[in-house]
Coordinates of C-alpha atoms and ligand atoms in Angstrom, one line a residue:
M1 CA 274.6 100.3 65.7
T2 CA 272.8 103.5 64.9
D3 CA 269.5 103.4 63.0
I4 CA 269.2 106.4 60.8
T5 CA 266.4 104.9 58.7
N6 CA 263.8 107.4 57.6
V7 CA 260.1 106.7 57.6
P8 CA 259.8 103.7 55.2
L9 CA 258.4 104.4 51.8
D10 CA 256.9 101.9 49.4
Q11 CA 259.0 100.8 46.3
D12 CA 257.0 102.7 43.7
T13 CA 257.3 106.0 45.6
L14 CA 261.0 105.4 46.1
E15 CA 261.6 104.7 42.4
T16 CA 259.7 107.9 41.4
I17 CA 261.6 110.2 43.8
D18 CA 265.0 108.3 43.6
P19 CA 265.3 106.6 40.2
L20 CA 269.0 105.8 40.6
G21 CA 268.4 104.3 44.1
L22 CA 270.9 106.6 45.7
D23 CA 268.8 106.8 48.9
A24 CA 267.7 103.1 49.0
W25 CA 270.4 102.5 51.7
R26 CA 268.4 104.7 54.1
E27 CA 265.9 101.9 54.4
L28 CA 268.5 99.4 55.5
P29 CA 270.3 98.7 58.8
I30 CA 273.6 100.7 59.0
R31 CA 276.6 100.4 61.2
Q32 CA 279.3 102.7 62.5
Q33 CA 277.5 106.0 62.1
P34 CA 277.8 108.7 64.8
N35 CA 275.0 109.5 67.1
W36 CA 274.6 113.1 66.0
P37 CA 272.9 115.0 68.8
D38 CA 271.1 117.4 66.4
A39 CA 269.5 116.0 63.3
D40 CA 268.6 119.4 61.9
A41 CA 272.2 120.6 62.2
V42 CA 273.3 117.5 60.2
R43 CA 270.7 118.2 57.5
R44 CA 271.9 121.8 57.2
V45 CA 275.5 120.6 56.8
T46 CA 274.7 117.8 54.3
D47 CA 272.6 120.4 52.2
E48 CA 275.5 122.7 52.1
L49 CA 277.9 119.9 51.2
S50 CA 275.6 118.9 48.4
G51 CA 276.2 122.3 46.8
L52 CA 280.0 122.3 47.1
P53 CA 282.3 121.4 44.2
P54 CA 283.3 117.8 43.6
L55 CA 286.7 116.8 44.8
V56 CA 287.5 114.5 41.9
F57 CA 286.3 114.3 38.4
A58 CA 284.5 111.4 36.8
G59 CA 287.0 111.2 34.0
E60 CA 289.8 110.6 36.5
V61 CA 287.7 107.9 38.2
D62 CA 287.2 106.2 34.9
R63 CA 290.9 106.3 34.2
L64 CA 291.6 104.7 37.5
R65 CA 289.1 101.9 36.8
D66 CA 291.0 101.2 33.6
R67 CA 294.3 101.1 35.5
I68 CA 292.8 98.7 38.1
A69 CA 291.6 96.5 35.3
Q70 CA 295.2 96.4 34.1
A71 CA 296.4 95.4 37.5
A72 CA 293.7 92.7 37.9
A73 CA 295.0 91.2 34.6
G74 CA 298.5 91.1 36.0
D75 CA 299.8 94.0 34.0
A76 CA 300.2 96.6 36.8
F77 CA 300.6 96.6 40.5
V78 CA 298.7 98.9 43.0
L79 CA 300.3 100.7 45.9
Q80 CA 297.9 102.2 48.4
G81 CA 299.2 103.9 51.5
G82 CA 298.6 106.6 54.1
D83 CA 297.5 107.3 57.6
C84 CA 295.2 105.1 59.5
A85 CA 293.3 108.2 60.5
E86 CA 294.1 111.5 58.8
T87 CA 293.8 114.3 61.2
F88 CA 293.0 118.0 60.6
E89 CA 296.1 119.0 62.6
G90 CA 298.2 116.6 60.5
A91 CA 297.1 118.2 57.2
T92 CA 300.3 120.3 56.9
A93 CA 302.5 120.7 53.9
D94 CA 305.4 118.9 55.6
K95 CA 303.5 115.9 56.6
I96 CA 301.7 115.6 53.3
R97 CA 305.0 116.0 51.4
A98 CA 306.6 113.3 53.5
R99 CA 303.8 110.9 52.9
V100 CA 303.7 111.5 49.1
R101 CA 307.5 111.2 49.0
T102 CA 307.3 107.8 50.9
I103 CA 304.7 106.5 48.4
L104 CA 306.7 107.7 45.4
Q105 CA 309.9 106.1 46.8
M106 CA 308.1 102.8 47.4
A107 CA 306.7 103.0 43.9
V108 CA 310.1 103.3 42.3
V109 CA 311.3 100.2 44.1
L110 CA 308.2 98.3 43.3
T111 CA 308.2 99.3 39.6
Y112 CA 311.7 98.0 39.3
G113 CA 310.8 94.8 41.3
A114 CA 307.6 94.1 39.3
S115 CA 308.9 95.4 35.9
L116 CA 305.3 96.7 35.7
P117 CA 303.6 100.1 36.1
V118 CA 302.7 100.9 39.7
I119 CA 299.4 102.6 40.3
K120 CA 300.0 105.0 43.1
M121 CA 297.2 105.8 45.5
G122 CA 297.1 107.7 48.8
R123 CA 294.9 106.7 51.7
M124 CA 294.6 110.4 51.8
A125 CA 292.4 113.5 51.3
G126 CA 289.4 111.9 53.0
Q127 CA 290.5 109.1 55.4
F128 CA 289.0 110.9 58.3
A129 CA 286.3 108.6 59.5
K130 CA 287.0 105.4 61.6
P131 CA 285.0 102.4 62.4
R132 CA 285.5 101.3 66.0
S133 CA 285.2 98.0 67.9
K134 CA 283.2 99.8 70.7
D135 CA 280.9 102.8 70.6
T136 CA 282.2 104.2 73.8
E137 CA 285.5 104.5 75.7
T138 CA 285.9 104.4 79.4
R139 CA 288.7 106.0 81.4
G140 CA 288.5 105.7 85.1
D141 CA 284.8 106.1 85.9
E142 CA 284.0 108.3 82.9
T143 CA 282.5 106.8 79.7
L144 CA 282.3 108.9 76.6
D145 CA 281.7 108.3 72.9
A146 CA 284.6 106.6 71.1
Y147 CA 286.8 108.7 68.8
R148 CA 285.4 108.1 65.3
G149 CA 287.9 110.3 63.4
D150 CA 288.3 114.0 63.0
I151 CA 285.4 114.3 60.6
V152 CA 283.0 113.2 63.5
N153 CA 284.5 114.2 66.9
G154 CA 287.7 115.2 68.7
F155 CA 290.3 112.9 70.2
D156 CA 290.5 114.7 73.5
F157 CA 288.8 112.8 76.3
T158 CA 286.3 115.4 77.2
S159 CA 282.6 115.4 76.8
E160 CA 282.6 118.4 74.6
S161 CA 285.3 117.1 72.3
R162 CA 283.8 113.6 72.0
T163 CA 280.3 114.8 71.1
P164 CA 279.9 114.4 67.4
D165 CA 279.8 117.7 65.7
P166 CA 278.5 117.9 62.1
Q167 CA 280.4 121.1 61.4
R168 CA 283.4 118.7 61.3
I169 CA 282.0 117.2 58.1
L170 CA 282.5 120.5 56.3
R171 CA 285.9 121.0 57.8
G172 CA 286.8 117.5 56.6
Y173 CA 285.7 118.4 53.1
H174 CA 287.9 121.5 53.1
M175 CA 290.8 119.6 54.5
A176 CA 290.4 117.0 51.8
A177 CA 290.3 119.7 49.2
S178 CA 293.5 121.4 50.3
T179 CA 295.3 118.1 50.8
L180 CA 294.3 116.9 47.3
N181 CA 295.4 120.3 45.9
L182 CA 298.8 119.9 47.3
V183 CA 299.1 116.3 46.3
R184 CA 298.2 117.2 42.7
G185 CA 300.8 120.0 42.9
F186 CA 303.6 117.7 44.1
T187 CA 302.8 114.9 41.7
T188 CA 302.6 117.1 38.6
G189 CA 305.0 119.9 39.5
G190 CA 308.4 118.2 39.5
F191 CA 308.5 116.7 42.9
A192 CA 308.0 113.2 41.4
D193 CA 311.1 113.4 39.1
L194 CA 312.3 109.8 38.9
R195 CA 316.0 110.7 39.3
E196 CA 315.4 112.6 42.5
V197 CA 313.0 110.1 44.0
H198 CA 315.5 107.3 43.3
D199 CA 318.3 109.4 44.8
W200 CA 316.4 109.3 48.1
N201 CA 316.3 105.6 47.9
R202 CA 320.0 105.4 47.3
G203 CA 320.5 107.4 50.6
F204 CA 318.2 105.0 52.4
A205 CA 320.1 101.9 51.2
R206 CA 323.4 103.4 52.4
N207 CA 322.1 103.5 55.9
P208 CA 324.0 100.7 57.6
A209 CA 320.7 99.3 59.0
M210 CA 319.4 98.9 55.5
A211 CA 322.6 97.6 53.9
R212 CA 320.7 94.5 52.8
Y213 CA 318.9 96.6 50.1
E214 CA 322.0 98.3 48.7
A215 CA 322.4 95.8 45.8
L216 CA 318.8 96.3 44.7
A217 CA 319.2 100.1 45.0
A218 CA 322.4 100.0 43.0
E219 CA 320.6 98.0 40.2
I220 CA 317.8 100.5 40.1
D221 CA 320.4 103.2 39.9
R222 CA 322.0 101.6 36.9
A223 CA 318.6 101.3 35.3
V224 CA 317.9 105.0 35.8
R225 CA 321.3 105.9 34.4
F226 CA 320.7 103.6 31.4
M227 CA 317.4 105.3 30.7
E228 CA 319.1 108.6 30.9
A229 CA 321.9 107.5 28.5
C230 CA 319.2 106.3 26.1
G231 CA 317.7 109.8 26.1
A232 CA 314.6 109.1 28.2
D233 CA 312.5 112.3 28.5
F234 CA 312.7 112.7 32.3
H235 CA 310.9 115.9 32.0
A236 CA 307.8 114.1 30.7
L237 CA 308.3 111.5 33.5
R238 CA 308.2 114.1 36.2
D239 CA 304.4 114.0 36.3
V240 CA 302.8 110.9 37.8
E241 CA 299.2 109.8 38.0
F242 CA 298.3 109.8 41.7
Y243 CA 294.9 108.8 43.0
V244 CA 293.3 109.1 46.4
G245 CA 291.0 106.7 48.2
H246 CA 289.5 106.2 51.6
E247 CA 287.0 104.0 53.5
G248 CA 283.5 104.9 52.5
L249 CA 282.1 105.0 55.9
L250 CA 280.4 108.2 56.9
M251 CA 277.3 108.3 54.9
D252 CA 276.6 112.0 55.7
Y253 CA 279.8 112.7 53.8
E254 CA 279.7 110.2 50.9
R255 CA 276.0 110.7 49.9
P256 CA 276.2 114.5 49.5
L257 CA 279.4 114.2 47.5
T258 CA 277.8 111.8 45.1
R259 CA 276.9 113.6 41.9
I260 CA 275.5 112.8 38.6
D261 CA 278.2 112.8 35.8
S262 CA 277.0 115.1 33.0
R263 CA 278.6 113.0 30.4
T264 CA 277.0 109.7 31.3
A265 CA 274.1 110.6 33.6
T266 CA 275.5 108.1 36.1
P267 CA 276.4 108.7 39.8
Y268 CA 280.0 109.1 41.0
D269 CA 281.1 109.5 44.6
T270 CA 283.3 112.6 44.0
S271 CA 284.9 112.4 47.5
A272 CA 287.7 110.2 46.1
H273 CA 288.7 108.2 43.1
F274 CA 288.6 104.9 45.0
I275 CA 286.3 104.0 47.8
W276 CA 286.6 100.8 49.9
I277 CA 284.0 99.2 52.2
G278 CA 285.5 98.1 55.5
E279 CA 285.4 94.7 57.1
R280 CA 282.9 95.9 59.7
T281 CA 280.4 97.4 57.2
R282 CA 280.4 95.0 54.3
D283 CA 277.2 93.0 55.2
L284 CA 275.4 92.2 52.0
D285 CA 272.0 93.3 53.3
E286 CA 273.1 96.5 54.9
A287 CA 273.4 100.2 53.9
H288 CA 277.1 100.5 52.8
V289 CA 277.1 97.7 50.2
E290 CA 273.7 98.9 48.9
F291 CA 274.9 102.5 48.5
F292 CA 278.2 101.7 46.9
S293 CA 276.7 99.2 44.5
R294 CA 275.0 102.3 42.9
I295 CA 278.0 104.4 42.2
R296 CA 280.5 104.2 39.3
N297 CA 283.8 104.5 41.2
P298 CA 286.0 101.4 41.5
I299 CA 285.1 99.8 44.8
G300 CA 287.3 97.9 47.2
V301 CA 286.0 95.5 49.9
K302 CA 288.1 94.4 52.9
L303 CA 288.0 90.7 53.4
G304 CA 288.9 89.3 56.8
P305 CA 289.9 85.7 57.7
S306 CA 286.3 84.5 58.2
T307 CA 285.1 85.5 54.7
T308 CA 283.5 82.5 53.0
P309 CA 283.4 81.9 49.3
E310 CA 279.6 82.4 49.5
T311 CA 280.0 85.9 50.9
M312 CA 282.6 86.7 48.3
R313 CA 280.3 85.6 45.5
G314 CA 277.5 87.6 47.1
L315 CA 279.7 90.7 47.1
I316 CA 280.6 90.1 43.4
E317 CA 276.9 89.8 42.5
K318 CA 275.9 93.0 44.4
L319 CA 278.9 95.2 43.5
D320 CA 280.0 94.0 40.1
P321 CA 276.9 92.4 38.4
E322 CA 278.2 93.4 35.0
R323 CA 281.7 91.9 35.7
E324 CA 283.2 95.2 34.6
P325 CA 287.0 95.1 34.5
G326 CA 288.5 97.3 37.2
R327 CA 285.2 97.7 39.1
L328 CA 286.0 95.5 42.1
T329 CA 289.0 95.1 44.3
F330 CA 289.2 92.6 47.2
I331 CA 291.6 93.8 49.9
T332 CA 292.5 90.8 52.1
R333 CA 293.4 91.5 55.7
M334 CA 293.7 88.0 57.2
G335 CA 296.6 88.2 59.6
A336 CA 299.9 86.5 59.2
G337 CA 298.8 83.4 61.1
K338 CA 295.7 82.9 59.0
I339 CA 296.3 84.0 55.5
R340 CA 297.7 80.7 54.3
E341 CA 294.5 78.9 55.3
A342 CA 291.9 81.6 54.7
L343 CA 293.0 83.0 51.3
P344 CA 293.4 79.8 49.2
P345 CA 289.7 78.8 49.3
L346 CA 288.7 82.2 48.1
L347 CA 291.2 82.1 45.2
E348 CA 290.0 78.6 44.3
A349 CA 286.4 79.8 44.4
I350 CA 287.1 82.9 42.3
K351 CA 288.5 80.7 39.5
Q352 CA 285.0 79.0 39.3
T353 CA 283.4 82.4 38.6
D354 CA 283.6 84.8 35.6
A355 CA 284.7 87.6 37.9
T356 CA 288.1 89.2 37.6
P357 CA 288.6 91.3 40.8
L358 CA 291.9 92.8 41.7
W359 CA 293.5 91.2 44.7
I360 CA 295.4 93.5 47.2
T361 CA 296.9 92.6 50.5
D362 CA 296.4 94.8 53.5
P363 CA 299.0 93.2 55.9
M364 CA 298.2 95.7 58.7
H365 CA 294.6 95.1 60.0
G366 CA 294.9 91.4 60.7
N367 CA 298.1 91.9 62.7
G368 CA 297.1 94.2 65.6
I369 CA 298.5 93.6 69.0
T370 CA 298.5 95.5 72.3
T371 CA 301.9 95.7 74.0
P372 CA 302.3 95.2 77.7
N373 CA 303.0 98.9 78.0
G374 CA 299.6 99.6 76.5
Y375 CA 300.2 100.6 72.9
K376 CA 298.3 99.3 69.9
S377 CA 301.0 98.0 67.7
R378 CA 302.0 95.6 64.9
R379 CA 305.1 93.6 64.4
F380 CA 307.0 94.4 61.1
D381 CA 307.8 90.7 60.8
D382 CA 304.1 89.8 60.9
V383 CA 303.4 92.4 58.2
V384 CA 306.1 90.9 56.0
D385 CA 304.9 87.4 56.7
E386 CA 301.3 88.2 55.6
V387 CA 302.7 89.8 52.4
K388 CA 304.7 86.6 51.8
G389 CA 301.6 84.4 52.5
F390 CA 299.6 86.5 50.0
F391 CA 302.2 85.9 47.3
E392 CA 302.5 82.2 48.1
A393 CA 298.7 81.8 47.9
H394 CA 298.4 83.5 44.6
R395 CA 301.3 81.6 43.1
A396 CA 299.8 78.3 44.2
A397 CA 296.4 79.3 42.7
G398 CA 297.7 80.9 39.5
T399 CA 296.0 84.2 40.3
H400 CA 297.6 87.7 40.3
P401 CA 298.9 89.3 43.5
G402 CA 297.9 92.8 42.4
G403 CA 298.9 95.2 45.1
I404 CA 299.5 96.3 48.7
H405 CA 297.6 98.5 51.0
I406 CA 299.6 99.9 53.9
E407 CA 299.1 102.3 56.8
L408 CA 302.1 104.4 56.7
T409 CA 303.5 107.9 57.4
G410 CA 306.5 109.7 56.0
D411 CA 307.6 110.7 59.5
D412 CA 309.9 108.9 61.9
V413 CA 307.3 107.7 64.3
T414 CA 307.6 104.7 66.5
E415 CA 304.3 102.8 66.3
C416 CA 305.1 99.4 64.7
L417 CA 307.6 97.1 66.3
G418 CA 310.8 95.8 64.5
G419 CA 312.1 96.6 61.1
A420 CA 315.8 97.1 60.4
E421 CA 315.9 99.9 63.0
E422 CA 314.6 97.3 65.6
I423 CA 311.9 99.4 67.2
D424 CA 311.2 97.8 70.6
E425 CA 308.4 98.2 73.1
A426 CA 310.2 100.9 75.0
A427 CA 310.7 102.9 71.8
L428 CA 306.9 103.0 71.3
E429 CA 306.8 105.6 74.0
T430 CA 309.1 108.0 72.2
R431 CA 307.1 108.9 69.2
Y432 CA 303.7 107.3 69.0
E433 CA 301.4 109.8 67.2
S434 CA 298.6 107.8 65.6
L435 CA 295.2 108.5 67.0
C436 CA 294.0 105.1 66.0
D437 CA 296.1 102.2 64.6
P438 CA 299.9 102.1 64.3
R439 CA 301.6 103.0 61.0
L440 CA 304.8 102.0 59.4
N441 CA 307.3 104.8 59.6
H442 CA 309.3 106.1 56.7
M443 CA 312.1 103.6 57.0
Q444 CA 309.8 100.6 57.7
S445 CA 307.8 101.6 54.6
L446 CA 310.8 101.6 52.4
E447 CA 312.1 98.4 53.8
L448 CA 308.7 96.8 53.1
A449 CA 308.9 98.1 49.5
F450 CA 312.3 96.4 49.0
L451 CA 310.9 93.2 50.5
V452 CA 307.8 93.3 48.3
A453 CA 310.1 94.0 45.3
E454 CA 311.9 90.8 46.0
Q455 CA 308.6 88.9 46.1
L456 CA 307.6 90.5 42.8
R457 CA 310.8 89.4 41.1
G458 CA 310.2 85.9 42.3
S459 CA 306.5 85.8 41.2
Ligands
E4P501 O1 291.6 101.2 61.4 C1 290.8 100.3 61.8 C2 289.9 100.4 62.9 O2 289.3 101.7 62.9 C3 290.6 100.2 64.2 O3 291.3 99.0 64.0 C4 289.6 100.0 65.3 O4 290.2 100.0 66.4 P1 289.6 99.7 67.8 O5 289.5 98.2 67.9 O6 290.5 100.3 68.8 O7 288.2 100.4 67.8
PEP502 C1 289.2 100.0 59.3 C2 290.1 99.6 58.4 O1 290.2 98.4 58.0 P1 289.3 97.1 58.2 O2 288.0 97.5 57.6 O3 290.0 96.1 57.3 O4 289.3 96.8 59.6 C3 291.0 100.6 57.7 O5 291.5 100.3 56.7 O6 291.1 101.7 58.3

């Protein structure tokens, strides 16, 4: 853990110089921050970042909060997806297009399955910082800093590349800005036309490996044609609301991008519409929860299998004291083997409170394995099983299963095992590109969407 606490100041002084408490986190323990070698260089960068334009606007953030409130009430479903770790090299038009396309395709299938609006959100345009299990990595007799994401250091195993470089923070900001710009272009410029997006799904279901989904794809097809025959204005439907979110981890990025909204005089973290706090940094008495309790964005918190009802209640008190609809999302990542025991007590406990968080399943992070040939992977079947466990638990408790959070790519990588294409351990060697955790590829993502749609129809 890195202590980046400043010289402690007394409470009165703090309240005078920081009335909104946006720097109170600096007095608290903090995890998962880089050991920047040059504090002055970091200060110069954060000063510069503080003066750069916001990436998102407070009004959009408010709209997302309303949408999340809808989902929490069971009237919408959230789809969050994107890379485990976005890279600077991967911020190309082709890769961004493929990811957006995958999310839009999944959304069509889920919309049909749920008969509800699907709120589309990329793990994109800022998902550059990674928490790690270990601060260092050893290869042979050399030990270097662990790779913490492109916004901190490089992946190459050399001392130069692994040394945290604050200039990367600025590069991350510019990469996020250009990614978001393209995402906005795609989702408002015709690329999201429902007829075309569904046409891609039809092609997918005709693939012999995916034949199981043909019937559902054909049903969606009929529905789209029915809408067309009824005179639906597909031109108006070409534009979709698309939001971005990432883990709020690197405080030297999130704090300078936090700005006071001129309409309401309240602080918004303008690095993304949605920010989540990771499983490793959600301690109630530490810096991340403190900081994100002060901002107006909708906040997610990852909940692993050891989360107790008491911790959950503490998070609600700290992050959503006003019980504001849409403010708080719990993203459970329990693991397929644990969700059926670990989630029900939380759902029973939530019913005893006046809180109405949105519940989303992240079926990726509790299902990591390392294969005998040395790859970090996940079994598609475990991912599906955790999703099923999530729906089962919510059905039994009478609460709403409100969304899914997936690490995915639009490319044909081979990082997760199984799926209809039956990716096996040997295949992992052919196209494993993630610099951190394994993602579902394009086909696996669509397959999951069809399976979730089946669950939604049954719920
Ligand atoms: O994406 C999540 C974490 O950053 C990742 O699982 C950490 O991986 P590690 O255990 O290899 O550090
Ligand atoms: C690190 C992540 O997840 P978790 O906090 O659930 O481990 C992540 O989503 O990238």
